Amino acid sequence: MLILFKKKDPAAIEKLKELERNDEMICSTIINILEIFKGAYLSSQIEKNLLQVEEIISSLIHLQIDSGVQEIFGKLSASLLKNGNRIGDIDEVIAAICLAHNQNILTRDSHFNKIPDLSVLSY
C-alpha cells in the first residue's frame, strides 16, 4: 500500500483518503517502512524519493516488532508451513505484527487471506 501510495496509484490514494475521512488510525509495520526506503535507494532520484518517504512515514503510527510479535510469528509461520500455505517470511512477519497489534491489513496481496484471524482489507 505505501509503495503504491508513493507511486501515486489512484486507488491507493483514494483508500488512504477514505481512511482519513473516517478517522481511522493509519499505521505501517516497520517492515513496510524498510521496504519503501529500499525502493527510494533503488530509484534514479534517491534524494527526492527519500524526502517523499520521510513525508509519508512522518504521519503514520509505526508498528514495531516486540516479544508478542515474535511468538505470534513463530506459531503462525510453523502452522502455515505444516499446512503448505506459506506466504513468505517477510509477509508472515507483517501479518504477525498486524495480529499482535490488533490491526487490519490493507493490501492487494490475496495470500494474506490464508492467515487465520487476520482482517484483510483490499482496495
Coordinates of C-alpha atoms in Angstrom, one line a residue:
M1 CA 0.0 0.0 0.0
L2 CA 2.7 2.5 0.9
I3 CA 4.6 1.7 -2.2
L4 CA 1.6 2.2 -4.4
F5 CA 0.8 5.5 -2.5
K6 CA 4.3 6.7 -3.2
K7 CA 3.9 5.8 -6.9
K8 CA 0.7 7.9 -6.8
D9 CA -1.6 4.9 -7.6
P10 CA -5.1 6.5 -7.7
A11 CA -6.8 3.5 -5.9
A12 CA -4.2 3.6 -3.0
I13 CA -4.5 7.4 -2.7
E14 CA -8.3 7.2 -2.6
K15 CA -8.3 4.4 0.0
L16 CA -6.0 6.4 2.3
K17 CA -8.2 9.5 1.9
E18 CA -11.2 7.4 2.8
L19 CA -9.5 6.1 5.9
E20 CA -8.6 9.6 7.0
R21 CA -12.2 10.8 6.4
N22 CA -13.4 8.0 8.7
D23 CA -10.8 9.0 11.3
E24 CA -9.2 5.6 11.0
M25 CA -5.8 5.1 12.6
I26 CA -3.2 4.8 9.8
C27 CA -0.3 2.6 10.7
S28 CA 2.5 0.8 9.0
T29 CA 4.7 -2.0 10.0
I30 CA 8.4 -1.3 10.4
I31 CA 8.9 -3.9 7.6
N32 CA 6.8 -1.9 5.1
I33 CA 8.8 1.2 6.1
L34 CA 12.0 -0.6 5.4
E35 CA 10.7 -1.7 2.0
I36 CA 9.9 1.9 0.9
F37 CA 13.3 3.1 2.0
K38 CA 14.8 0.3 -0.1
G39 CA 12.7 1.5 -3.1
A40 CA 14.0 5.0 -2.6
Y41 CA 17.6 3.9 -2.7
L42 CA 16.9 1.8 -5.8
S43 CA 15.4 4.8 -7.7
S44 CA 17.2 7.1 -10.0
Q45 CA 16.2 10.1 -7.9
I46 CA 17.3 9.0 -4.4
E47 CA 17.2 12.3 -2.6
K48 CA 13.8 13.3 -4.0
N49 CA 12.4 10.0 -3.1
L50 CA 13.9 9.9 0.4
L51 CA 12.1 13.2 1.1
Q52 CA 8.8 11.7 -0.1
V53 CA 9.4 8.7 2.1
E54 CA 10.1 10.8 5.1
E55 CA 6.9 12.9 4.4
I56 CA 4.8 9.7 4.1
I57 CA 6.1 7.9 7.2
S58 CA 6.0 11.0 9.4
S59 CA 2.2 10.8 9.6
L60 CA 2.0 7.1 10.3
I61 CA 2.0 5.1 13.5
H62 CA 4.9 2.7 13.2
L63 CA 4.1 -0.8 14.4
Q64 CA 7.2 -2.4 15.8
I65 CA 8.4 -6.0 16.4
D66 CA 8.3 -6.9 20.0
S67 CA 8.1 -10.1 22.0
G68 CA 4.5 -10.6 21.3
V69 CA 5.2 -10.4 17.5
Q70 CA 8.0 -12.9 17.8
E71 CA 5.8 -15.6 19.4
I72 CA 2.9 -14.9 17.0
F73 CA 5.3 -15.2 14.1
G74 CA 6.7 -18.4 15.3
K75 CA 3.3 -20.0 15.8
L76 CA 1.9 -18.6 12.5
S77 CA 4.8 -19.5 10.3
A78 CA 5.1 -23.0 11.7
S79 CA 1.3 -23.5 11.2
L80 CA 1.5 -22.2 7.6
L81 CA 4.5 -24.4 6.8
K82 CA 2.8 -27.5 8.2
N83 CA -0.4 -26.8 6.2
G84 CA 1.5 -26.0 3.0
N85 CA 0.3 -22.4 3.0
R86 CA 3.5 -20.4 3.3
I87 CA 3.3 -16.8 2.1
G88 CA 7.0 -16.0 2.7
D89 CA 8.9 -14.9 5.8
I90 CA 8.6 -11.2 5.2
D91 CA 4.8 -11.3 4.7
E92 CA 4.4 -13.6 7.6
V93 CA 6.3 -11.1 9.8
I94 CA 4.0 -8.3 8.5
A95 CA 0.9 -10.5 9.4
A96 CA 2.3 -11.3 12.8
I97 CA 2.9 -7.6 13.5
C98 CA -0.7 -6.8 12.5
L99 CA -2.1 -9.6 14.6
A100 CA 0.0 -8.6 17.7
H101 CA -1.2 -5.0 17.4
N102 CA -4.8 -6.0 16.6
Q103 CA -4.7 -4.1 13.3
N104 CA -6.2 -4.9 9.9
I105 CA -4.0 -5.2 6.9
L106 CA -4.8 -3.1 3.8
T107 CA -3.3 -4.9 0.8
R108 CA -3.8 -6.2 -2.7
D109 CA -1.9 -9.4 -1.9
S110 CA -4.6 -12.0 -1.6
H111 CA -2.3 -14.5 0.0
F112 CA -2.8 -12.7 3.3
N113 CA -6.3 -14.3 3.3
K114 CA -4.5 -17.5 4.3
I115 CA -3.8 -16.0 7.7
P116 CA -6.3 -17.1 10.4
D117 CA -7.8 -14.2 12.4
L118 CA -6.2 -11.5 10.2
S119 CA -8.6 -9.0 9.0
V120 CA -7.7 -8.3 5.4
L121 CA -9.0 -5.1 3.7
S122 CA -8.5 -4.7 -0.1
Y123 CA -8.8 -1.8 -2.4

